[in-house]
Amino acid sequence: MKPLLLIVAYLVAVTLPLLLSAWVGGPPRQLHQELASGLGILAFSMILVEFILSGRFKAISNDVGMDVTMRFHQIMARTLLVFALLHPFLYQGTPTGGERPWDPTRQLTLTTDFSDLATGIAAYLLLAGLIVMAIGRTQLGYRYETWRLLHGLGALLIAVLLLHHTVYAGRYGSQPVMTWVWLVMTGVAVGSLLMVYLVVPWLQKARPWRVTSVVRLTPKQWEVTVTPDGHDGLDYQAGQFVWLNVGHSTFSMKENPFSMSSAPAGGPEVSFMIKELGDFTRTIGQIKPDTVAYLDGPYGNLTVDGREESGVALIAGGVGLAPLLGILRQMRLTGDSRKVKVIYGNRIINQIAYHEELGDEDVVYVLSEPPEDWHGETGFIDGALMDREFSENEFRDWVFVMCGPAIMMDVVEDHLSTRGTPPQRILAERFSYD
């Protein structure tokens, strides 16, 4: 029901300006001109709501789930881009002659005032560039911190440009009621950005953490543990994640999202399982004990707390073990009576982390490039392996929690659906989103 509520709330928010514009009304125009205005209104309102979807708001990420939220954010970004690209071209065929386009009756949406058109043109180009950069961020090779800064500033600039364009060049946006609607919506969007980049960092200054240990788990995987410095710590559920900032100001862009591999029942210390991938993670081994750190969170709903299923299946690929390890630790520490089975996939044997802690009972290790003396599962985590490890009743009655590479998760999700696992019993969290 929660994803459905998100969709309903989203539709109300993005269609409100469109409905109000229809209520404000105006002299009749040709259908394609009204369609052009409608698409432009929808695109602008969708852009403003995207600020909320991409912001760090627990009411959304914790209730609906980060995976659902980010997928929805991506789909809507692509949709609004199509609306925006079509918007100016649908004005073709506007009748010529008379006092067009400076008609004081505002029968036409276009204007010859270049300053009013220029802001729309600039936003038009920036929007396309912003979405393309987001989709191709990995291929373009941008540092995460650089991309995040450019993405935030680019979205802010687009919102301001479109506000000017809509109010001064738009047929409906120039109406006093609509001008106030756009001002309020833009203010909320910009406010959400300021909340993330200014208010939250300011509040974090009063809740510092200190690094207590940095331990190498495998050749390219580390465990970083932090402890609260002068406060009670973090109230979180096993499986959630935080934005971790180590050794920088709270206002620094150098923070990254990491799932917690520790369990709330284990005490106030919080641990992270981090793989060397990006610019920050390659320097994990250089972090010194007692380095100041800041945590923003918790976020996400990849948790089994309060669920009533008889069993829990934890399916991890590589460093995707992190949040699932936190769940497993919490279940063991609290004496959880539910059955549990772990499927843990890696490429080679020396990538297996926490082997001693995990043990071999109810844990299935999978290697795609196994050594000759390997006696566990080989290949990839796929439908065939799932069928070998889970019964028909388990597919139907257990909750399946997944974290790992997108390909693995897509394959497993599809197979679970074919085996009759209800959608509400499939919990997933991806490493990244295109």
Short mmCIF file of C-alpha atoms in Angstrom, two decimals:
data_model
loop_
_atom_site.label_atom_id
_atom_site.label_comp_id
_atom_site.label_asym_id
_atom_site.label_seq_id
_atom_site.Cartn_x
_atom_site.Cartn_y
_atom_site.Cartn_z
CA MET A 1 0.00 0.00 0.00
CA LYS A 2 2.84 2.43 0.76
CA PRO A 3 4.22 2.55 -2.81
CA LEU A 4 0.62 3.08 -3.99
CA LEU A 5 0.24 5.99 -1.57
CA LEU A 6 3.47 7.47 -2.92
CA ILE A 7 2.11 7.28 -6.46
CA VAL A 8 -1.20 8.89 -5.43
CA ALA A 9 0.58 11.70 -3.56
CA TYR A 10 2.87 12.21 -6.52
CA LEU A 11 -0.02 12.44 -8.99
CA VAL A 12 -1.82 14.96 -6.79
CA ALA A 13 1.28 17.13 -6.50
CA VAL A 14 2.20 17.17 -10.18
CA THR A 15 -1.33 17.60 -11.54
CA LEU A 16 -2.37 20.37 -9.13
CA PRO A 17 -0.84 23.16 -11.27
CA LEU A 18 -2.43 21.66 -14.38
CA LEU A 19 -5.89 21.54 -12.79
CA LEU A 20 -5.55 25.08 -11.44
CA SER A 21 -4.45 26.31 -14.85
CA ALA A 22 -7.55 24.78 -16.41
CA TRP A 23 -9.64 26.49 -13.74
CA VAL A 24 -7.98 29.86 -14.42
CA GLY A 25 -8.83 29.31 -18.07
CA GLY A 26 -8.46 31.69 -20.99
CA PRO A 27 -9.65 32.23 -24.57
CA PRO A 28 -9.95 28.95 -26.50
CA ARG A 29 -6.95 27.82 -28.53
CA GLN A 30 -6.15 24.97 -30.85
CA LEU A 31 -5.74 21.56 -29.22
CA HIS A 32 -2.04 21.21 -29.95
CA GLN A 33 -1.34 24.56 -28.29
CA GLU A 34 -3.20 23.55 -25.14
CA LEU A 35 -1.35 20.23 -25.21
CA ALA A 36 1.96 22.09 -25.45
CA SER A 37 1.08 24.19 -22.41
CA GLY A 38 -0.12 21.14 -20.51
CA LEU A 39 3.08 19.21 -21.13
CA GLY A 40 5.15 22.19 -20.09
CA ILE A 41 3.17 22.58 -16.86
CA LEU A 42 3.47 18.87 -16.07
CA ALA A 43 7.20 18.85 -16.80
CA PHE A 44 7.86 21.79 -14.49
CA SER A 45 5.77 20.41 -11.62
CA MET A 46 7.41 16.98 -12.01
CA ILE A 47 10.86 18.58 -11.86
CA LEU A 48 9.97 20.31 -8.59
CA VAL A 49 8.62 17.11 -7.02
CA GLU A 50 11.80 15.29 -8.07
CA PHE A 51 13.63 17.38 -5.46
CA ILE A 52 11.60 15.63 -2.77
CA LEU A 53 12.05 12.16 -4.23
CA SER A 54 15.81 12.55 -4.47
CA GLY A 55 16.14 14.23 -1.09
CA ARG A 56 16.98 12.42 2.11
CA PHE A 57 13.57 12.33 3.73
CA LYS A 58 12.95 9.44 6.11
CA ALA A 59 9.18 9.64 5.68
CA ILE A 60 9.71 8.42 2.11
CA SER A 61 12.84 6.27 2.15
CA ASN A 62 12.01 4.50 5.42
CA ASP A 63 8.33 3.85 4.73
CA VAL A 64 8.34 3.20 1.00
CA GLY A 65 11.94 2.06 0.61
CA MET A 66 14.94 3.57 -1.10
CA ASP A 67 14.83 1.05 -3.93
CA VAL A 68 11.23 1.91 -4.86
CA THR A 69 11.83 5.64 -4.36
CA MET A 70 14.90 5.79 -6.59
CA ARG A 71 13.35 3.66 -9.33
CA PHE A 72 10.32 5.94 -9.29
CA HIS A 73 12.59 8.99 -9.36
CA GLN A 74 14.39 7.65 -12.43
CA ILE A 75 11.25 6.74 -14.34
CA MET A 76 9.63 10.10 -13.68
CA ALA A 77 12.82 11.95 -14.69
CA ARG A 78 12.80 10.22 -18.06
CA THR A 79 9.07 10.88 -18.46
CA LEU A 80 9.31 14.58 -17.69
CA LEU A 81 12.23 14.89 -20.11
CA VAL A 82 9.99 13.59 -22.90
CA PHE A 83 7.27 16.09 -21.92
CA ALA A 84 9.78 18.92 -21.86
CA LEU A 85 11.29 18.00 -25.23
CA LEU A 86 7.86 17.90 -26.88
CA HIS A 87 6.63 21.11 -25.25
CA PRO A 88 8.07 23.78 -27.61
CA PHE A 89 7.51 21.85 -30.84
CA LEU A 90 3.76 21.53 -30.30
CA TYR A 91 3.37 25.27 -30.70
CA GLN A 92 4.04 24.91 -34.43
CA GLY A 93 1.14 26.07 -36.55
CA THR A 94 0.12 29.00 -34.35
CA PRO A 95 -1.86 31.41 -36.58
CA THR A 96 0.14 34.38 -37.78
CA GLY A 97 -0.91 37.96 -38.25
CA GLY A 98 -2.51 40.54 -36.01
CA GLU A 99 -0.67 41.48 -32.89
CA ARG A 100 0.93 38.09 -32.30
CA PRO A 101 2.81 37.35 -30.11
CA TRP A 102 2.46 40.46 -28.00
CA ASP A 103 -1.32 40.14 -27.88
CA PRO A 104 -2.42 41.78 -24.58
CA THR A 105 -5.28 39.28 -24.23
CA ARG A 106 -2.65 36.54 -23.70
CA GLN A 107 -4.29 34.31 -26.28
CA LEU A 108 -0.83 33.09 -27.21
CA THR A 109 1.78 31.54 -24.97
CA LEU A 110 4.84 32.61 -26.93
CA THR A 111 6.46 36.01 -26.61
CA THR A 112 9.07 37.86 -28.61
CA ASP A 113 10.79 39.01 -25.42
CA PHE A 114 14.04 37.07 -25.72
CA SER A 115 14.81 37.24 -21.99
CA ASP A 116 11.59 35.35 -21.24
CA LEU A 117 12.32 32.76 -23.92
CA ALA A 118 16.02 32.49 -23.08
CA THR A 119 15.41 31.13 -19.58
CA GLY A 120 13.19 28.40 -21.02
CA ILE A 121 15.72 27.54 -23.71
CA ALA A 122 18.55 27.39 -21.15
CA ALA A 123 16.50 25.16 -18.83
CA TYR A 124 15.55 22.99 -21.82
CA LEU A 125 19.20 22.31 -22.64
CA LEU A 126 20.31 21.95 -19.02
CA LEU A 127 17.57 19.44 -18.24
CA ALA A 128 18.57 17.15 -21.08
CA GLY A 129 22.21 17.40 -20.07
CA LEU A 130 21.45 16.77 -16.39
CA ILE A 131 19.51 13.58 -17.05
CA VAL A 132 22.02 12.26 -19.59
CA MET A 133 24.84 12.86 -17.08
CA ALA A 134 22.87 11.00 -14.40
CA ILE A 135 22.22 8.01 -16.67
CA GLY A 136 25.82 7.86 -17.90
CA ARG A 137 27.57 8.90 -14.69
CA THR A 138 29.61 5.70 -14.43
CA GLN A 139 30.57 5.67 -18.10
CA LEU A 140 31.56 9.35 -18.01
CA GLY A 141 33.97 8.68 -15.17
CA TYR A 142 32.92 11.54 -12.89
CA ARG A 143 33.94 11.45 -9.25
CA TYR A 144 30.84 10.78 -7.17
CA GLU A 145 31.25 13.99 -5.17
CA THR A 146 31.68 16.05 -8.36
CA TRP A 147 28.62 14.52 -9.99
CA ARG A 148 26.52 15.02 -6.87
CA LEU A 149 27.47 18.71 -6.65
CA LEU A 150 26.79 19.28 -10.34
CA HIS A 151 23.50 17.41 -10.14
CA GLY A 152 22.27 19.47 -7.20
CA LEU A 153 23.36 22.83 -8.60
CA GLY A 154 22.06 21.94 -12.05
CA ALA A 155 18.64 21.02 -10.68
CA LEU A 156 18.51 24.24 -8.66
CA LEU A 157 19.42 26.35 -11.71
CA ILE A 158 16.81 24.60 -13.85
CA ALA A 159 14.10 25.26 -11.25
CA VAL A 160 14.93 28.97 -11.08
CA LEU A 161 15.11 29.34 -14.86
CA LEU A 162 11.80 27.56 -15.35
CA LEU A 163 10.12 29.67 -12.68
CA HIS A 164 11.05 32.81 -14.61
CA HIS A 165 10.10 31.30 -17.96
CA THR A 166 6.75 29.98 -16.70
CA VAL A 167 5.68 33.22 -15.03
CA TYR A 168 6.84 35.63 -17.74
CA ALA A 169 6.43 33.60 -20.94
CA GLY A 170 3.59 31.29 -19.98
CA ARG A 171 -0.05 31.94 -20.72
CA TYR A 172 -1.21 30.43 -17.45
CA GLY A 173 1.84 31.08 -15.28
CA SER A 174 1.33 34.84 -15.58
CA GLN A 175 -2.02 34.58 -13.79
CA PRO A 176 -1.66 35.76 -10.15
CA VAL A 177 -3.01 32.50 -8.70
CA MET A 178 -0.62 30.38 -10.77
CA THR A 179 2.32 32.67 -10.06
CA TRP A 180 1.86 32.07 -6.34
CA VAL A 181 1.45 28.32 -6.87
CA TRP A 182 4.72 28.14 -8.77
CA LEU A 183 6.49 30.32 -6.20
CA VAL A 184 5.36 28.06 -3.35
CA MET A 185 6.23 24.82 -5.15
CA THR A 186 9.64 26.15 -6.18
CA GLY A 187 10.23 27.34 -2.63
CA VAL A 188 9.47 23.87 -1.25
CA ALA A 189 11.79 22.25 -3.79
CA VAL A 190 14.65 24.64 -3.08
CA GLY A 191 13.96 24.33 0.65
CA SER A 192 14.40 20.56 0.44
CA LEU A 193 17.79 21.10 -1.15
CA LEU A 194 18.80 23.57 1.56
CA MET A 195 17.62 21.08 4.19
CA VAL A 196 19.95 18.40 2.84
CA TYR A 197 23.00 20.58 2.25
CA LEU A 198 22.74 23.17 5.04
CA VAL A 199 20.30 22.33 7.86
CA VAL A 200 21.17 18.64 8.29
CA PRO A 201 24.96 19.27 8.22
CA TRP A 202 24.52 22.02 10.83
CA LEU A 203 22.63 19.63 13.12
CA GLN A 204 25.26 16.93 12.59
CA LYS A 205 27.93 19.11 14.18
CA ALA A 206 26.41 18.35 17.59
CA ARG A 207 26.59 14.57 17.03
CA PRO A 208 30.13 13.59 16.02
CA TRP A 209 31.46 10.05 15.85
CA ARG A 210 34.99 8.67 16.14
CA VAL A 211 36.61 5.88 14.14
CA THR A 212 37.59 3.07 16.50
CA SER A 213 38.96 0.53 14.00
CA VAL A 214 39.67 -0.11 10.34
CA VAL A 215 40.13 -3.81 9.57
CA ARG A 216 40.94 -5.46 6.23
CA LEU A 217 38.45 -8.26 5.55
CA THR A 218 39.62 -9.36 2.10
CA PRO A 219 42.14 -7.90 -0.36
CA LYS A 220 39.67 -5.14 -1.34
CA GLN A 221 37.09 -5.10 1.45
CA TRP A 222 37.31 -3.34 4.79
CA GLU A 223 35.36 -3.06 8.01
CA VAL A 224 35.14 0.46 9.44
CA THR A 225 33.74 0.86 12.94
CA VAL A 226 32.72 4.16 14.54
CA THR A 227 31.52 5.00 18.03
CA PRO A 228 29.40 7.95 19.20
CA ASP A 229 31.34 10.85 20.70
CA GLY A 230 29.35 12.47 23.49
CA HIS A 231 25.88 11.23 22.54
CA ASP A 232 23.79 8.05 22.70
CA GLY A 233 24.41 6.95 19.11
CA LEU A 234 22.01 5.99 16.36
CA ASP A 235 18.52 4.56 16.64
CA TYR A 236 18.34 2.25 13.63
CA GLN A 237 17.06 -1.09 12.40
CA ALA A 238 19.31 -3.83 11.08
CA GLY A 239 19.62 -3.52 7.30
CA GLN A 240 19.33 0.27 7.06
CA PHE A 241 22.00 2.63 5.73
CA VAL A 242 23.46 6.05 6.49
CA TRP A 243 25.45 8.71 4.69
CA LEU A 244 28.97 8.40 6.09
CA ASN A 245 31.38 11.32 6.24
CA VAL A 246 34.86 10.51 7.55
CA GLY A 247 37.45 13.19 8.27
CA HIS A 248 35.64 16.12 6.68
CA SER A 249 33.44 19.04 7.68
CA THR A 250 29.74 18.32 8.02
CA PHE A 251 29.19 20.66 5.06
CA SER A 252 31.56 18.68 2.84
CA MET A 253 30.26 16.89 -0.24
CA LYS A 254 32.57 13.99 0.62
CA GLU A 255 29.97 11.70 2.12
CA ASN A 256 28.77 8.38 0.76
CA PRO A 257 25.84 6.02 1.45
CA PHE A 258 26.81 2.77 3.19
CA SER A 259 24.69 0.04 4.72
CA MET A 260 25.42 -0.81 8.33
CA SER A 261 26.73 -4.32 8.85
CA SER A 262 26.39 -4.06 12.63
CA ALA A 263 23.30 -4.94 14.69
CA PRO A 264 21.47 -2.51 16.99
CA ALA A 265 21.55 -5.16 19.72
CA GLY A 266 25.34 -5.21 19.51
CA GLY A 267 25.77 -1.84 21.21
CA PRO A 268 26.25 1.80 20.21
CA GLU A 269 29.17 1.14 17.85
CA VAL A 270 28.26 1.04 14.16
CA SER A 271 30.20 -0.96 11.57
CA PHE A 272 30.36 -0.78 7.80
CA MET A 273 31.58 -3.31 5.25
CA ILE A 274 33.13 -1.24 2.45
CA LYS A 275 34.64 -2.36 -0.85
CA GLU A 276 37.34 -0.42 -2.69
CA LEU A 277 35.53 0.96 -5.73
CA GLY A 278 35.53 4.76 -5.94
CA ASP A 279 37.81 7.62 -4.95
CA PHE A 280 36.86 7.57 -1.27
CA THR A 281 36.74 3.80 -0.84
CA ARG A 282 40.25 3.38 -2.24
CA THR A 283 41.56 5.36 0.75
CA ILE A 284 39.75 3.36 3.45
CA GLY A 285 42.96 1.71 4.62
CA GLN A 286 44.50 5.13 5.29
CA ILE A 287 41.88 6.16 7.86
CA LYS A 288 43.40 6.52 11.32
CA PRO A 289 41.68 5.58 14.58
CA ASP A 290 40.03 8.54 16.37
CA THR A 291 39.29 10.30 13.05
CA VAL A 292 36.10 12.32 13.36
CA ALA A 293 33.09 11.03 11.41
CA TYR A 294 29.47 12.04 10.89
CA LEU A 295 26.43 9.87 10.17
CA ASP A 296 23.23 11.06 8.53
CA GLY A 297 20.45 8.54 8.84
CA PRO A 298 19.17 5.96 9.20
CA TYR A 299 17.45 5.49 5.84
CA GLY A 300 15.84 2.62 3.96
CA ASN A 301 13.44 -0.18 4.84
CA LEU A 302 15.56 -3.22 4.03
CA THR A 303 14.69 -4.73 7.38
CA VAL A 304 12.79 -7.73 8.72
CA ASP A 305 11.92 -6.19 12.08
CA GLY A 306 8.26 -6.70 12.94
CA ARG A 307 7.56 -9.03 10.03
CA GLU A 308 5.58 -12.24 10.62
CA GLU A 309 6.95 -14.60 7.95
CA SER A 310 8.16 -17.96 9.23
CA GLY A 311 11.53 -17.69 7.52
CA VAL A 312 14.05 -15.15 6.22
CA ALA A 313 16.15 -15.66 3.08
CA LEU A 314 19.18 -13.36 2.81
CA ILE A 315 20.60 -13.23 -0.72
CA ALA A 316 23.83 -11.29 -1.12
CA GLY A 317 26.24 -10.62 -3.94
CA GLY A 318 29.71 -9.41 -2.94
CA VAL A 319 29.67 -6.38 -0.65
CA GLY A 320 25.86 -6.59 -0.74
CA LEU A 321 26.40 -8.82 2.29
CA ALA A 322 26.72 -5.69 4.47
CA PRO A 323 23.05 -4.96 5.32
CA LEU A 324 22.17 -8.66 5.34
CA LEU A 325 24.98 -9.34 7.80
CA GLY A 326 23.46 -6.71 10.07
CA ILE A 327 20.10 -8.49 9.84
CA LEU A 328 21.68 -11.88 10.53
CA ARG A 329 23.61 -10.52 13.50
CA GLN A 330 20.47 -8.92 14.94
CA MET A 331 18.53 -12.17 14.58
CA ARG A 332 21.25 -14.12 16.33
CA LEU A 333 21.73 -11.60 19.15
CA THR A 334 18.01 -11.36 19.88
CA GLY A 335 17.35 -15.10 19.65
CA ASP A 336 14.98 -14.68 16.71
CA SER A 337 13.11 -17.97 16.27
CA ARG A 338 12.49 -17.58 12.53
CA LYS A 339 14.32 -19.88 10.14
CA VAL A 340 17.05 -18.19 8.15
CA LYS A 341 19.13 -19.12 5.11
CA VAL A 342 21.94 -17.08 3.55
CA ILE A 343 22.92 -17.28 -0.14
CA TYR A 344 26.25 -15.49 -0.56
CA GLY A 345 27.82 -15.12 -4.00
CA ASN A 346 31.30 -13.97 -5.02
CA ARG A 347 33.63 -14.32 -7.95
CA ILE A 348 36.64 -15.92 -6.23
CA ILE A 349 37.23 -17.52 -2.84
CA ASN A 350 39.34 -14.74 -1.31
CA GLN A 351 36.41 -12.33 -1.72
CA ILE A 352 34.40 -14.21 0.91
CA ALA A 353 34.18 -12.05 4.03
CA TYR A 354 33.21 -13.06 7.58
CA HIS A 355 33.42 -16.77 6.70
CA GLU A 356 34.20 -17.75 10.29
CA GLU A 357 31.32 -15.71 11.70
CA LEU A 358 28.82 -16.83 9.07
CA GLY A 359 29.73 -20.49 9.46
CA ASP A 360 28.46 -23.20 7.15
CA GLU A 361 25.10 -24.04 8.66
CA ASP A 362 22.25 -22.56 6.62
CA VAL A 363 24.78 -20.57 4.57
CA VAL A 364 25.29 -21.35 0.87
CA TYR A 365 28.48 -20.00 -0.69
CA VAL A 366 28.51 -19.50 -4.46
CA LEU A 367 31.62 -18.84 -6.56
CA SER A 368 31.61 -18.01 -10.27
CA GLU A 369 35.36 -18.78 -10.54
CA PRO A 370 35.94 -21.52 -7.94
CA PRO A 371 39.27 -23.24 -7.19
CA GLU A 372 39.70 -26.90 -8.10
CA ASP A 373 39.09 -28.09 -4.54
CA TRP A 374 35.87 -26.06 -4.10
CA HIS A 375 32.92 -28.11 -2.83
CA GLY A 376 30.25 -25.40 -2.69
CA GLU A 377 27.91 -24.04 -5.33
CA THR A 378 29.41 -22.75 -8.57
CA GLY A 379 28.25 -20.29 -11.19
CA PHE A 380 25.85 -17.51 -10.29
CA ILE A 381 22.88 -16.99 -8.02
CA ASP A 382 20.08 -17.82 -10.43
CA GLY A 383 16.72 -19.52 -10.65
CA ALA A 384 18.16 -23.03 -10.74
CA LEU A 385 20.13 -22.45 -7.54
CA MET A 386 17.11 -20.91 -5.86
CA ASP A 387 15.03 -23.98 -6.74
CA ARG A 388 17.65 -26.24 -5.18
CA GLU A 389 17.74 -24.28 -1.93
CA PHE A 390 14.11 -23.35 -1.32
CA SER A 391 10.95 -25.41 -1.26
CA GLU A 392 7.62 -24.44 -2.75
CA ASN A 393 6.29 -23.51 0.69
CA GLU A 394 9.37 -21.39 1.42
CA PHE A 395 8.99 -19.51 -1.86
CA ARG A 396 5.43 -18.71 -0.87
CA ASP A 397 5.78 -18.04 2.87
CA TRP A 398 9.29 -16.62 3.50
CA VAL A 399 10.51 -13.07 3.10
CA PHE A 400 13.39 -12.68 0.62
CA VAL A 401 15.89 -9.89 1.29
CA MET A 402 18.42 -9.09 -1.43
CA CYS A 403 21.35 -6.77 -1.93
CA GLY A 404 23.98 -7.00 -4.65
CA PRO A 405 24.68 -6.41 -8.33
CA ALA A 406 21.68 -5.34 -10.41
CA ILE A 407 21.91 -8.34 -12.76
CA MET A 408 21.77 -10.82 -9.91
CA MET A 409 18.87 -9.06 -8.27
CA ASP A 410 16.88 -8.81 -11.49
CA VAL A 411 17.29 -12.54 -12.10
CA VAL A 412 16.32 -13.47 -8.55
CA GLU A 413 13.35 -11.09 -8.44
CA ASP A 414 12.00 -12.43 -11.71
CA HIS A 415 12.36 -16.01 -10.54
CA LEU A 416 10.68 -15.30 -7.21
CA SER A 417 7.75 -13.79 -9.06
CA THR A 418 7.41 -16.87 -11.25
CA ARG A 419 7.49 -19.09 -8.15
CA GLY A 420 4.60 -17.20 -6.57
CA THR A 421 6.43 -15.10 -3.98
CA PRO A 422 4.19 -12.12 -3.15
CA PRO A 423 5.76 -8.74 -4.03
CA GLN A 424 5.52 -7.54 -0.43
CA ARG A 425 7.81 -10.41 0.56
CA ILE A 426 10.59 -9.35 -1.79
CA LEU A 427 12.85 -6.67 -0.30
CA ALA A 428 15.68 -5.31 -2.41
CA GLU A 429 18.36 -2.65 -2.29
CA ARG A 430 20.65 -1.90 -5.20
CA PHE A 431 24.18 -0.56 -5.07
CA SER A 432 23.57 2.12 -7.67
CA TYR A 433 20.99 3.52 -10.04
CA ASP A 434 21.52 4.64 -13.63
#
